[in-house]
Short mmCIF file of C-alpha atoms in Angstrom, two decimals:
data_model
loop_
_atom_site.label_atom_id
_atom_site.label_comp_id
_atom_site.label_asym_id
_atom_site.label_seq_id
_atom_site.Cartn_x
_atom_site.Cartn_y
_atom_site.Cartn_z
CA UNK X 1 87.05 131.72 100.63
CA UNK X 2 83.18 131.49 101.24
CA UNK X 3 80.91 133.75 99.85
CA UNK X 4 77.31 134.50 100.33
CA UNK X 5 74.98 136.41 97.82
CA UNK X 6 71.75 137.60 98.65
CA UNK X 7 69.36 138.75 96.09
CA UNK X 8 65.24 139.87 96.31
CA UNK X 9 65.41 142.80 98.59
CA UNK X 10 63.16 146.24 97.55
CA UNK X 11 60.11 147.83 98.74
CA UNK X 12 56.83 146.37 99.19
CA UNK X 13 53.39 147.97 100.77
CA UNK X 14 51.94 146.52 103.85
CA UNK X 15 50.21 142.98 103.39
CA UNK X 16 52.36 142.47 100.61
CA UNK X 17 55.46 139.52 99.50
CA UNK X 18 58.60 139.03 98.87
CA UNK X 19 61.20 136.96 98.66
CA UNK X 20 64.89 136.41 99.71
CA UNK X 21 67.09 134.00 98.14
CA UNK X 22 70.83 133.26 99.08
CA UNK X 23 73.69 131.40 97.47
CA UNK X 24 76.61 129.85 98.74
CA UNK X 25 80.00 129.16 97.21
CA UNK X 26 83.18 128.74 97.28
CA UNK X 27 85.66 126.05 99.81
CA UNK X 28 82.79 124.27 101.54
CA UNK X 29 82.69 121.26 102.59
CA UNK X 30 79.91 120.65 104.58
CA UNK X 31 77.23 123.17 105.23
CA UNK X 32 74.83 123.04 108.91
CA UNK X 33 73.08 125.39 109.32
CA UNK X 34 71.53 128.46 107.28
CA UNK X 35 69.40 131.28 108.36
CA UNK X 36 68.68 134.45 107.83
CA UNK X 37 68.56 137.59 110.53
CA UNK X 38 67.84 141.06 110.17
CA UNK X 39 68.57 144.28 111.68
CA UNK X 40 66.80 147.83 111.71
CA UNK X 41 68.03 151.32 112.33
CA UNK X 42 69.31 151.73 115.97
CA UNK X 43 68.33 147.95 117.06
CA UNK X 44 70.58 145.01 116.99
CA UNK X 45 70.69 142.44 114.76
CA UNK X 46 67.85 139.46 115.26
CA UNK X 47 67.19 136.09 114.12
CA UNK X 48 64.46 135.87 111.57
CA UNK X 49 64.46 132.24 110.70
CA UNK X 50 67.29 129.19 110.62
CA UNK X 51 67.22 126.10 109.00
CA UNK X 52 69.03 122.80 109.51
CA UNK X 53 70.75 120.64 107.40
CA UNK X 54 68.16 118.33 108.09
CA UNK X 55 65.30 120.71 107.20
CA UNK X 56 64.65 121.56 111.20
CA UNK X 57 63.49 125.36 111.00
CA UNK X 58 63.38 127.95 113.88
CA UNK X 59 61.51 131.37 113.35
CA UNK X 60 61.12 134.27 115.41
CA UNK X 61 58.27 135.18 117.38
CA UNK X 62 57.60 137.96 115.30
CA UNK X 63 57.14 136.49 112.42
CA UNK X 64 55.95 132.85 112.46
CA UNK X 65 53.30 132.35 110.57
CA UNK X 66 54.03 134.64 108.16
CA UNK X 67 57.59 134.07 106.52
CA UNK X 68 58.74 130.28 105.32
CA UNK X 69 62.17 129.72 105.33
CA UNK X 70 63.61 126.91 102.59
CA UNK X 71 67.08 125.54 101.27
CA UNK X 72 68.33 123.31 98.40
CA UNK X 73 71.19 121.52 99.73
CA UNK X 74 71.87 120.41 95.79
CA UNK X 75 72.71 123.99 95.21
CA UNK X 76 73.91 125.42 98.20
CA UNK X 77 70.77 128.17 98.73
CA UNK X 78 68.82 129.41 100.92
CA UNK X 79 65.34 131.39 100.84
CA UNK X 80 62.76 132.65 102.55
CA UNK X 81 59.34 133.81 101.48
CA UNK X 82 57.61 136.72 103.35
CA UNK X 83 54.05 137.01 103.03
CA UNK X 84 51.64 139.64 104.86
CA UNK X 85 54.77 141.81 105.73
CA UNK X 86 54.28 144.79 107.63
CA UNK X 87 56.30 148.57 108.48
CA UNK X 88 57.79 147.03 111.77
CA UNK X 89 59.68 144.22 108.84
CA UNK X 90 61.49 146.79 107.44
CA UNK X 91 65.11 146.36 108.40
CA UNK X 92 68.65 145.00 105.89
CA UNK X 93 67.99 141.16 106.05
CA UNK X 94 71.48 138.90 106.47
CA UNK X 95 71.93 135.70 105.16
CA UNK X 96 73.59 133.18 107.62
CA UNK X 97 75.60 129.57 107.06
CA UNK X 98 77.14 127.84 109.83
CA UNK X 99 79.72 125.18 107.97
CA UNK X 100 82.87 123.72 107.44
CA UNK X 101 85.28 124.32 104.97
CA UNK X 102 87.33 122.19 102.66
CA UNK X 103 90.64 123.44 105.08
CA UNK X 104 88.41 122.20 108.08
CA UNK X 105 87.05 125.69 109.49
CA UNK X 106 83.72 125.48 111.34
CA UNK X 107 82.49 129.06 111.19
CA UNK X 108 79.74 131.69 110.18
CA UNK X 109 79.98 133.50 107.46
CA UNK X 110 77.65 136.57 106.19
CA UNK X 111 75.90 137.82 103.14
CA UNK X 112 76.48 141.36 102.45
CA UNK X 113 72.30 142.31 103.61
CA UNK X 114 69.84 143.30 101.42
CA UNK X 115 67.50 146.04 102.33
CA UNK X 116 64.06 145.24 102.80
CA UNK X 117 61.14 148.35 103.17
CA UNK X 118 57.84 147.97 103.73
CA UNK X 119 55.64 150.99 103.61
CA UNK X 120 52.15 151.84 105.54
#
């Protein structure tokens, strides 16, 4: 089994930071990619930021410029730092890793979402 455990979540006023952190465990072999994505009430789920195994990142329009994704391969986490968030942020955050298991499964597999509120 894989699991993924997001932690850092609460509620922050505009301009303010936080930070998401998420740890992998469990049959892994190899892990690609990691990311994280988000989704608010009524709207579909989006990519926020992704990460290779190389250290390649991707973010969203939305919030380049503003959030810094990270990962320690060592230990198997990811994180990403949010700085100047604002109301529009506010969604359950997902954390994302794209890898292969010790019984040679490629897959995705999902954090359980942490909620994330930022207030005006």
């Amino acid at each position: 089994q894989v699991q993924l455990v997001e932690s850092g979540g609460g509620l922050v006023q505009a301009g303010g930071s936080l930070s998401l952190s998420c740890a992998a465990s469990g049959i892994m072999f190899r892990i690609n990619s990691m990311g994280w994505y988000r989704q608010a009430p009524g709207k579909q789920r989006e990519l926020v930021a992704t990460i290779s195994k190389g250290d390649s990142t991707n973010y969203a329009d939305s919030v380049k410029g503003r959030f810094t994704i990270s990962r320690d391969n060592a230990k198997s986490t990811v994180n990403l730092q949010m700085n100047s968030l604002k109301p529009e942020d506010t969604a359950v955050y997902y954390c994302n890793a794209n890898l292969l298991t010790t019984d040679w499964r490629t897959g995705d597999y999902w954090g359980q979402g942490t909620q994330v509120t930022v207030s005006s």
